[in-house]
Coordinates of C-alpha atoms in Angstrom, one line a residue:
X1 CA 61.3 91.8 135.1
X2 CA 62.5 95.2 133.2
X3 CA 60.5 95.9 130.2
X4 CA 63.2 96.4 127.1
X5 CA 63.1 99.8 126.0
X6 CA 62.1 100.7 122.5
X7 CA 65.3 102.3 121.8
X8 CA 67.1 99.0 122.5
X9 CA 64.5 96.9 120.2
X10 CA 64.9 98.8 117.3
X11 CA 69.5 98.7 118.2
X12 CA 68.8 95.0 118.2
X13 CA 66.7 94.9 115.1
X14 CA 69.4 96.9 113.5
X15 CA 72.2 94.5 114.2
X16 CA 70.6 91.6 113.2
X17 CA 69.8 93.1 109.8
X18 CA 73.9 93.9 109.8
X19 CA 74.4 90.5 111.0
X20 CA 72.3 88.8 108.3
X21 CA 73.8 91.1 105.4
X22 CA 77.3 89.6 106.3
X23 CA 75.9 86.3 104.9
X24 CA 77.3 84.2 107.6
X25 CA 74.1 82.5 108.3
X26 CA 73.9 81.0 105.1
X27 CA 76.8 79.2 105.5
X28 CA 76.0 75.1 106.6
X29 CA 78.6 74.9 108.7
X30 CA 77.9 78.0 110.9
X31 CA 74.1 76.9 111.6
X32 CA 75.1 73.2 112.6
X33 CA 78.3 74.5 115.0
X34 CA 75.2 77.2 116.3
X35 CA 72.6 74.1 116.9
X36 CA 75.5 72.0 118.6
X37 CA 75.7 75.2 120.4
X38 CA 73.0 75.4 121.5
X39 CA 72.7 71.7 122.4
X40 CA 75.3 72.2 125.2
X41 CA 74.2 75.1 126.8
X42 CA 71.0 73.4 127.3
X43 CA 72.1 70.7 128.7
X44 CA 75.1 73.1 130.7
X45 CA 71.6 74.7 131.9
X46 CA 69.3 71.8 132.2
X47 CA 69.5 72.2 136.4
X48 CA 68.5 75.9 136.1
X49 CA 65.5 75.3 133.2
X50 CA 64.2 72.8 135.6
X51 CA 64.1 74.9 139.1
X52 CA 63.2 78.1 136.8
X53 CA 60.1 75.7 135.6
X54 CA 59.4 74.5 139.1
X55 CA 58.9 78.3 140.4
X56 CA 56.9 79.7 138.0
X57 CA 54.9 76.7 137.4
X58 CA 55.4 74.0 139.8
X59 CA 56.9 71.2 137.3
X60 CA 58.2 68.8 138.3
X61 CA 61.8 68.1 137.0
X62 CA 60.5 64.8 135.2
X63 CA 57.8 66.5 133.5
X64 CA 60.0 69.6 132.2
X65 CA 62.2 67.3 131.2
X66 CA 59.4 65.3 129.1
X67 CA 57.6 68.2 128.0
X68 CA 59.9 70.6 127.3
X69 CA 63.7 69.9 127.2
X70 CA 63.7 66.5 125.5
X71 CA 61.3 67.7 123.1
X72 CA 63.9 70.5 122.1
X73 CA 66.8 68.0 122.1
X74 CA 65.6 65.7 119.8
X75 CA 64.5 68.6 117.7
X76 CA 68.0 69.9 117.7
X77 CA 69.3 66.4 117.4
X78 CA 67.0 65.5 114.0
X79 CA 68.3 69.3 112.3
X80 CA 71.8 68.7 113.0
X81 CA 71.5 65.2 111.2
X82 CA 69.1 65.8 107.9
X83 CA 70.0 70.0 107.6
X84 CA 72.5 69.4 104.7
X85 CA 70.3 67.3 103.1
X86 CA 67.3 69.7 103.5
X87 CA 69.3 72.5 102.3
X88 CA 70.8 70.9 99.5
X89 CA 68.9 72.5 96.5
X90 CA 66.3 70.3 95.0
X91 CA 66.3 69.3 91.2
X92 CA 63.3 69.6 89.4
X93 CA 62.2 68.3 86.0
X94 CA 61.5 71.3 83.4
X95 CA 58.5 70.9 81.5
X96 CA 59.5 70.1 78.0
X97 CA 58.9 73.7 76.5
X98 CA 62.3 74.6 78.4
X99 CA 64.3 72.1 77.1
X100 CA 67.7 72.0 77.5
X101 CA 67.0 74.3 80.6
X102 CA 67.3 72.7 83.8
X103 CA 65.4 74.0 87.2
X104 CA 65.9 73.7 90.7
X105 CA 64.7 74.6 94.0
X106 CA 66.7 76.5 96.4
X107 CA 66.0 77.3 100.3
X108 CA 67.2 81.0 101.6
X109 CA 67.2 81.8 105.2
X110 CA 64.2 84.5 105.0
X111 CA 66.2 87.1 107.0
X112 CA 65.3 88.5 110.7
X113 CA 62.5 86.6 112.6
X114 CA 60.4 87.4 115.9
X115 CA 59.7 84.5 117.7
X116 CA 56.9 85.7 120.4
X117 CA 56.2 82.6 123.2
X118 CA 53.7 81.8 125.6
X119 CA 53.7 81.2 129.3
X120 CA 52.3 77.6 129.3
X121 CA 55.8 76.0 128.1
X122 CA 58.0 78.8 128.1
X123 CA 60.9 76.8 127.4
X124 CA 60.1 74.2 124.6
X125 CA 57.7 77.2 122.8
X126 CA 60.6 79.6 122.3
X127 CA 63.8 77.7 122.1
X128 CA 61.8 74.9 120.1
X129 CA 61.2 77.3 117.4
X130 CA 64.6 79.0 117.5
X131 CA 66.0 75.5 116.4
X132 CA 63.7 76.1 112.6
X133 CA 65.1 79.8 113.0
X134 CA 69.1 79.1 113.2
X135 CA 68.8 75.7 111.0
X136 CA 67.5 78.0 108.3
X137 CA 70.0 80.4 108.8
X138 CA 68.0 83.6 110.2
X139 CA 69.0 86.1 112.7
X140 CA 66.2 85.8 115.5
X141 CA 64.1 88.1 118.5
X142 CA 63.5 85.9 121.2
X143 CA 60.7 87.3 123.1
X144 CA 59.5 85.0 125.7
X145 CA 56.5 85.3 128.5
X146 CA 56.2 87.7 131.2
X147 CA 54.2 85.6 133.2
X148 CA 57.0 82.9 133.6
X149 CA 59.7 85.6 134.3
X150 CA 61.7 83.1 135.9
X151 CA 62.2 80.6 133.2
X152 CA 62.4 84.0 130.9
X153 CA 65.4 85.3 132.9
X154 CA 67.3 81.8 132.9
X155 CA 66.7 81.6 128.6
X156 CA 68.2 85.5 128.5
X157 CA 70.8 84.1 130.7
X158 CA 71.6 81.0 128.1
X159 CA 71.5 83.0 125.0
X160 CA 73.9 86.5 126.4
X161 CA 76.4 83.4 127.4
X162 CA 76.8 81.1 124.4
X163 CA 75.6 83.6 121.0
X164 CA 76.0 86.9 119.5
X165 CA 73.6 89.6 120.5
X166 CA 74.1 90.7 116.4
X167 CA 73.0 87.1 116.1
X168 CA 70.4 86.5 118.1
X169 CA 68.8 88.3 121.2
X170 CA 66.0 88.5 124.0
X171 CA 63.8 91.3 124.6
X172 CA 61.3 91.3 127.3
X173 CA 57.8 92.9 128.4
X174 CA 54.4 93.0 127.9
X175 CA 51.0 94.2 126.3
X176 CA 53.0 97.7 124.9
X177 CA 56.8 95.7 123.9
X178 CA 54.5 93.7 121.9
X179 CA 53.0 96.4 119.9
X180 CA 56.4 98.0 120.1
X181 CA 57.4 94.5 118.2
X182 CA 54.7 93.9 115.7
X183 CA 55.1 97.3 114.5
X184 CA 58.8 96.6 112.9
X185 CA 59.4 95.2 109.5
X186 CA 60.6 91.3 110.3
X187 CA 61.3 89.0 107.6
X188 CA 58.9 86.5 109.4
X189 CA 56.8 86.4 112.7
X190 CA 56.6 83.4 114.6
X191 CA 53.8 83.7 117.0
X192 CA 52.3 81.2 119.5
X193 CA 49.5 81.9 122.0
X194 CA 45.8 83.0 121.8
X195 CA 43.7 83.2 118.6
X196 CA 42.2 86.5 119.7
X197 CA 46.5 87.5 120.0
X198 CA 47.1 85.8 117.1
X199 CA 44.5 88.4 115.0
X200 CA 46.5 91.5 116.3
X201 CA 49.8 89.8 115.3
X202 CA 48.3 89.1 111.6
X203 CA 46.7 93.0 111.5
X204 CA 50.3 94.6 112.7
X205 CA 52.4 92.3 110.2
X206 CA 50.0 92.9 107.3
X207 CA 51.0 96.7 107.7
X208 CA 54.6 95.3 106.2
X209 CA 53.2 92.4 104.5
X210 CA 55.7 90.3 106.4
X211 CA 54.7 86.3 106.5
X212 CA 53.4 85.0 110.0
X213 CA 53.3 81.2 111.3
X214 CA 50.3 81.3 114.0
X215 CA 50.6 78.1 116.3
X216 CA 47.1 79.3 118.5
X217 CA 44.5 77.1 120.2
X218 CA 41.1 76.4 120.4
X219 CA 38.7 74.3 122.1
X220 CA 40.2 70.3 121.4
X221 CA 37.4 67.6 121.1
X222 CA 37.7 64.3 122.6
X223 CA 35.5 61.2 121.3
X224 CA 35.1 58.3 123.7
X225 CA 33.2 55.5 121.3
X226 CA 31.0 53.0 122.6
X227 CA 33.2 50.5 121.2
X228 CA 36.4 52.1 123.2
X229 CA 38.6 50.3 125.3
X230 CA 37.3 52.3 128.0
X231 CA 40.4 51.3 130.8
X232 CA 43.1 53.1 128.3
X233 CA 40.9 56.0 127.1
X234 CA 40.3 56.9 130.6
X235 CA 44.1 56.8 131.6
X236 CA 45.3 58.6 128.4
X237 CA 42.7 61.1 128.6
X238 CA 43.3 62.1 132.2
X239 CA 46.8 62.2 131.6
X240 CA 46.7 64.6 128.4
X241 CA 44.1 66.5 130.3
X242 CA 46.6 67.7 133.5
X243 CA 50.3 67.6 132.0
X244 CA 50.8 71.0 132.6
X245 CA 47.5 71.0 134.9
X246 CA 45.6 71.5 131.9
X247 CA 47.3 74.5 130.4
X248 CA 48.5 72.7 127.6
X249 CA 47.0 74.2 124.1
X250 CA 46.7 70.6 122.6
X251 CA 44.9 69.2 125.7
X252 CA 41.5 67.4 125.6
X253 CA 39.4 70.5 125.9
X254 CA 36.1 68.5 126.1
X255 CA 35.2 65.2 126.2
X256 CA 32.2 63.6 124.0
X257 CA 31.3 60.0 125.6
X258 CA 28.8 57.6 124.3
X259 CA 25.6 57.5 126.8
X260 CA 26.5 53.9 127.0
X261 CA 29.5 53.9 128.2
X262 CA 29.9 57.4 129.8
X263 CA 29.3 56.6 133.8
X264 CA 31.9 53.8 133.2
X265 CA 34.2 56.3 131.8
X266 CA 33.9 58.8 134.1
X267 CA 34.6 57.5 137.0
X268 CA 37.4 54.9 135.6
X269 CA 38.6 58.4 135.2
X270 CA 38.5 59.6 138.7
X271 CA 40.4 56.2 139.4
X272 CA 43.1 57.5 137.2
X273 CA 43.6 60.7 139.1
X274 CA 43.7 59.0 142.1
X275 CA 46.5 56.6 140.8
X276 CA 48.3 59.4 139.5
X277 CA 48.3 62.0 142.5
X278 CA 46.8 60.9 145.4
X279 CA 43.9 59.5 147.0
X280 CA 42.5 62.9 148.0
X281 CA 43.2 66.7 147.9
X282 CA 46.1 66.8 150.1
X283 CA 47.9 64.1 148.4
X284 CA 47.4 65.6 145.4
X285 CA 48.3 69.4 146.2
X286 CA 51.2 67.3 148.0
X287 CA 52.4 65.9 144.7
X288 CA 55.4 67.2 142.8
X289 CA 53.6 66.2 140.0
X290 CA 50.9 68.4 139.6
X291 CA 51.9 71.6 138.3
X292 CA 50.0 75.1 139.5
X293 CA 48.1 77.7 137.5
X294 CA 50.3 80.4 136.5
X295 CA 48.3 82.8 138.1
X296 CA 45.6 84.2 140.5
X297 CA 43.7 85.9 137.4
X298 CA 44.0 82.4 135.8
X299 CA 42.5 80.8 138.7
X300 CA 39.8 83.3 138.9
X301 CA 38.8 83.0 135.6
X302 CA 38.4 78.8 135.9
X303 CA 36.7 79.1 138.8
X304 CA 34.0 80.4 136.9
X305 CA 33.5 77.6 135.4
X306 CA 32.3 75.6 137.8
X307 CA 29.1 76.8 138.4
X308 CA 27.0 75.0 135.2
X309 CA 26.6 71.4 135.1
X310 CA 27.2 68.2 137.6
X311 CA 30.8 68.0 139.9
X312 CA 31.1 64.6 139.2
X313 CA 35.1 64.5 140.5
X314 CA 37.2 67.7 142.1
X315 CA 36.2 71.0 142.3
X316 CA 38.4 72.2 145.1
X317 CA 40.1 75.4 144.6
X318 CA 43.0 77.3 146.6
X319 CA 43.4 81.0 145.5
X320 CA 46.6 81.6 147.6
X321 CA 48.2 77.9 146.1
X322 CA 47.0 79.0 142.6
X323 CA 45.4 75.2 143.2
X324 CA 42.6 73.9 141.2
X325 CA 42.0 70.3 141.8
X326 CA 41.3 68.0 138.5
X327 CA 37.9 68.7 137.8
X328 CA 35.3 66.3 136.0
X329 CA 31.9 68.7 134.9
X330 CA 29.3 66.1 134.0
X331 CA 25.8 66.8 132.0
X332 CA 27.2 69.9 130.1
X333 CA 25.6 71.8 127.4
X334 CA 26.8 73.5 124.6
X335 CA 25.4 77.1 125.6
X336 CA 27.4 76.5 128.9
X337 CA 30.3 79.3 129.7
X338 CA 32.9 76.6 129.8
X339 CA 31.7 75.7 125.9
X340 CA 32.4 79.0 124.8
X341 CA 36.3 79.2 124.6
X342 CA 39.3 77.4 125.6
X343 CA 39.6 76.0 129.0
X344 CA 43.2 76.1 129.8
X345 CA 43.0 74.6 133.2
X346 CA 42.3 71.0 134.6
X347 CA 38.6 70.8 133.9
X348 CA 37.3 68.2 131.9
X349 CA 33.6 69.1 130.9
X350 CA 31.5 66.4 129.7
X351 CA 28.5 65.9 127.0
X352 CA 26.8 62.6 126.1
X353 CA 25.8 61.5 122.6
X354 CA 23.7 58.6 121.1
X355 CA 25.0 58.7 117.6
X356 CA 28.6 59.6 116.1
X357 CA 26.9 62.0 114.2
X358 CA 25.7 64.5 116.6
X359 CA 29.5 65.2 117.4
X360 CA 30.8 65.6 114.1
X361 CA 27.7 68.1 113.4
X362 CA 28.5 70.1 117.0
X363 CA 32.4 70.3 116.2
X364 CA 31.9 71.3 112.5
X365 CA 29.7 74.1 113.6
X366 CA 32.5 75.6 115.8
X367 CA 36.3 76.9 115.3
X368 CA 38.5 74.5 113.6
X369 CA 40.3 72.9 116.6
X370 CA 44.1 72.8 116.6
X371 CA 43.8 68.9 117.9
X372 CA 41.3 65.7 117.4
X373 CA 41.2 62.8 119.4
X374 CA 38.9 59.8 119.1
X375 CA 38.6 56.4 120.4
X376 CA 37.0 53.2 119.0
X377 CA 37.7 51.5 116.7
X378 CA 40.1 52.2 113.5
X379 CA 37.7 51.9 110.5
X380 CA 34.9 54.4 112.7
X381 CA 38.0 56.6 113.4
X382 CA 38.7 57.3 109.5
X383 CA 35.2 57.9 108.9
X384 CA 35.0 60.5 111.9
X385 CA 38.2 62.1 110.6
X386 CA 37.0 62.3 106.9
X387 CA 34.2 64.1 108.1
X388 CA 36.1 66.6 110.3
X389 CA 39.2 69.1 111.0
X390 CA 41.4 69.4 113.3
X391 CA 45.2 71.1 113.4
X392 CA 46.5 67.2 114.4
X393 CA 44.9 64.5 115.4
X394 CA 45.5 61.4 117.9
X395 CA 43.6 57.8 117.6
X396 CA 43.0 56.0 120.6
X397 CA 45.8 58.4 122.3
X398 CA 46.4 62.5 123.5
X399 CA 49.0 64.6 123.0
X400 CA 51.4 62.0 121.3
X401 CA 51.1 63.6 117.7
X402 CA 53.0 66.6 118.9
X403 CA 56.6 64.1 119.8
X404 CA 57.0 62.7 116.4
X405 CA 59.9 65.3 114.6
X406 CA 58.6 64.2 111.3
X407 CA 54.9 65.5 111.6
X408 CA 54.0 69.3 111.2
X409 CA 52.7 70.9 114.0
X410 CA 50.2 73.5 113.5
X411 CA 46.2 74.7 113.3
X412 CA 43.8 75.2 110.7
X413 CA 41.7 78.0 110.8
X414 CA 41.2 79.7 113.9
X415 CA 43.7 77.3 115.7
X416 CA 46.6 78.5 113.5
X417 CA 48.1 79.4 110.0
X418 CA 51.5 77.6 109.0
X419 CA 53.3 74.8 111.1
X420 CA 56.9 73.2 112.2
X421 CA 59.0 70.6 113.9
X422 CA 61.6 69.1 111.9
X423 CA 61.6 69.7 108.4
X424 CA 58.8 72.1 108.6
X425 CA 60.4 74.1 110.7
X426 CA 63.4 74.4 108.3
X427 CA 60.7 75.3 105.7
X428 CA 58.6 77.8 107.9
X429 CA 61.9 80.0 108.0
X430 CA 63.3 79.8 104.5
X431 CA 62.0 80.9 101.3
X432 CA 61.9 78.5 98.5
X433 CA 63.3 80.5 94.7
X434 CA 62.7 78.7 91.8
X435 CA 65.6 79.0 89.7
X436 CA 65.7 78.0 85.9
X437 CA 69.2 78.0 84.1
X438 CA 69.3 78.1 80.4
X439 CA 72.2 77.3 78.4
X440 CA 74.0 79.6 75.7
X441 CA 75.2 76.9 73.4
X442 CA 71.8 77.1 71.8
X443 CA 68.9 79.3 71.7
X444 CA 65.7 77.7 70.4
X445 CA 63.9 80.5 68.1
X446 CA 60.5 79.4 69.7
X447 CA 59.5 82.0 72.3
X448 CA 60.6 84.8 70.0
X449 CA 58.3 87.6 68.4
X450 CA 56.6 87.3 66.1
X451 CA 55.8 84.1 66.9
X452 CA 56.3 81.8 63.5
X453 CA 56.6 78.5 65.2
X454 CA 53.6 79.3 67.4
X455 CA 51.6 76.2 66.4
X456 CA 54.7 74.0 67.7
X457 CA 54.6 76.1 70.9
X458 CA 51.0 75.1 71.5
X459 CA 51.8 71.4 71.0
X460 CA 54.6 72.1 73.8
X461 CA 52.8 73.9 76.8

């Protein structure tokens, strides 16, 4: 795909600045009718997003649908029904030193945003976070992923037909359009991908003090109890483990299983794959529902990762097919390659423990992880959780914390600064001014110089 030229980012930065100066954006009305909008030309495009997704990908029309389009839908759905009411400025109570003022809070659209995507869901990641973007009433930069230039093309496609290019635009490219990007004075960045990315993106926009939301990654630790119900934590981790084929930034990274119970687990595991995709590799390279890895260097890189440790399930890999099979690692250590940063492929390495606390001590040693899962039961889940951090967190389950519109979404730490979905995206876009208003009817001689009521003023604050 053709690389935007510089000349054209900065025209297009320009015009949204115009754009956003008219003050259109901040009117209610014209971000709903843009979010319904947007609504049908997703659905007008729904047929394209899904073959686009198939290509670059191999996803299955089910699984973009679930993973990506639905999510944004129901996003779009839930701002188009609460956005007046979380516009609507907020009263406040005064503190009763500023009596008879009154104080509010009001929300303003923070001005021109970059929204920067990744490649793992190219749809959902940018047009997900336009949603916040529009319901907040900014002007937007859509850059998407040049590794999915198909599903990037088809989203350039959507947005020339059905919005302004004053109003919102796509730009595309790689490595250099990004440094080209960072370098401008935005009102916000919205960045999701790597946390070694995420660094540069924080470094460039300090340079203009301009606010970032990081949605990044890390390595996600999954807890598998002795106590479990060890026939649903196998299905539910297998299947959060290879949506996407693994390349999923909330997916089980790692799994932690009781010594007890781990041989059980495991291979009620490999049962799982089978029932999911097939009975052996040729079923499952077979299946529509097993995505691919998004590229040869990707492959290359996870395959090696296979050399430390015990195969217990998989292993199989075709270069040309950009194939890796679902991959089980057993009798891992934490000084192994595949320990030292995130997977992002379907390989589930494996450690054993005696004693709940030897995995709370490994994971507080590390990176704050941008997701948590455990399972057992619910009074040795809050005590795990009190005693840990995560970005999100699932009991008994994977990947579900991310559907629910009135969670935020984000990381902590290394996995991420800021978060969204819902309200919170509405917030990650908007600037909230304090406004007191003071009446003229009266003017209390209190705060005045020199002071002569100053004892009373102490009783006050």
């Amino acid at each position: 795909m053709k690389e935007t030229s510089k000349d054209i980012i900065l025209k297009n930065i320009a015009a949204h600045k115009a754009f956003f100066s008219t003050h259109k954006t901040k009117n209610i009305g014209f971000r709903l009718t843009q979010l319904k909008k947007l609504k049908k030309a997703i659905f007008q495009y729904q047929e394209k997003i899904e073959t686009a997704l198939w290509k670059d990908l191999h996803k299955s029309p089910e699984e973009a649908y679930l993973t990506e389009i639905s999510i944004v839908i129901g996003e779009i759905d839930n701002h188009i029904k609460h956005l007046k009411k979380w516009a609507a400025p907020k009263k406040v109570t005064s503190s009763l030193h500023l009596i008879p003022a009154s104080s509010k809070i009001i929300y303003e659209p923070l001005g021109t945003a970059l929204i920067v995507a990744p490649w793992n869901y190219p749809f959902q990641l940018l047009i997900n976070t336009l949603v916040g973007a529009i319901s907040s009433g900014c002007c937007s930069v859509l850059k998407p992923s040049p590794d999915t230039p198909t599903v990037a093309k088809v989203m350039e496609e959507m947005i020339l037909e059905n919005f302004d290019s004053s109003y919102i635009s796509v730009v595309h490219g790689g490595k250099e359009t990004n440094t080209i990007l960072f370098a401008q004075r935005f009102d916000i960045i919205f960045f999701t991908g790597s946390p070694r990315v995420g660094k540069v993106v924080m470094k460039a926009a300090a340079e203009n003090l301009t606010p970032v939301v990081l949605e990044l990654g890390g390595k996600s630790p999954c807890i598998v109890d002795a106590d479990a119900n060890i026939d649903i934590a196998a299905k539910r981790i297998i299947w959060g483990k290879l949506i996407n084929a693994g390349q999923t930034c909330i997916a089980p990274d790692y799994l932690f299983a009781h010594e007890s119970i781990k041989a059980e687990l495991l291979d009620k595991i490999a049962e799982n794959i089978k029932l999911m995709y097939g009975d052996d590799i040729d079923d499952i390279k077979q299946s529509r529902f097993y995505p691919r890895i998004v590229n040869e260097d990707a492959v290359e890189r996870l395959s090696g990762l296979l050399n430390e440790g015990t195969i217990h399930t998989g292993g199989e890999i075709d270069m040309k097919e950009k194939f890796i099979a679902p991959t089980i690692i057993d009798n891992v250590q934490p000084d192994f390659k595949i320990m030292q940063a995130e997977i992002f492929g379907p390989i589930l390495p494996v450690m054993s423990f005696s004693h709940i606390n030897e995995t709370i001590d490994y994971i507080n040693k590390n990176e704050k992880p941008l997701a948590f899962y455990y399972f057992g039961k619910n009074k040795n889940a809050k005590d795990v959780l009190a005693k840990t951090s995560s970005g999100g967190a699932c009991i008994n389950d994977t990947l579900m914390h991310v559907s629910n519109h009135h969670l935020p979404f984000g990381g902590v730490g290394n996995s991420g600064l800021g978060n969204y979905h819902g309200q919170y995206s509405f917030f990650a876009f908007s600037h909230k001014r304090a406004v007191v208003t003071n009446p003229t009817w009266i003017d209390l001689p209190l705060k005045y110089i020199p002071f002569k009521y100053f004892n009373i003023i102490k009783k006050l604050l």
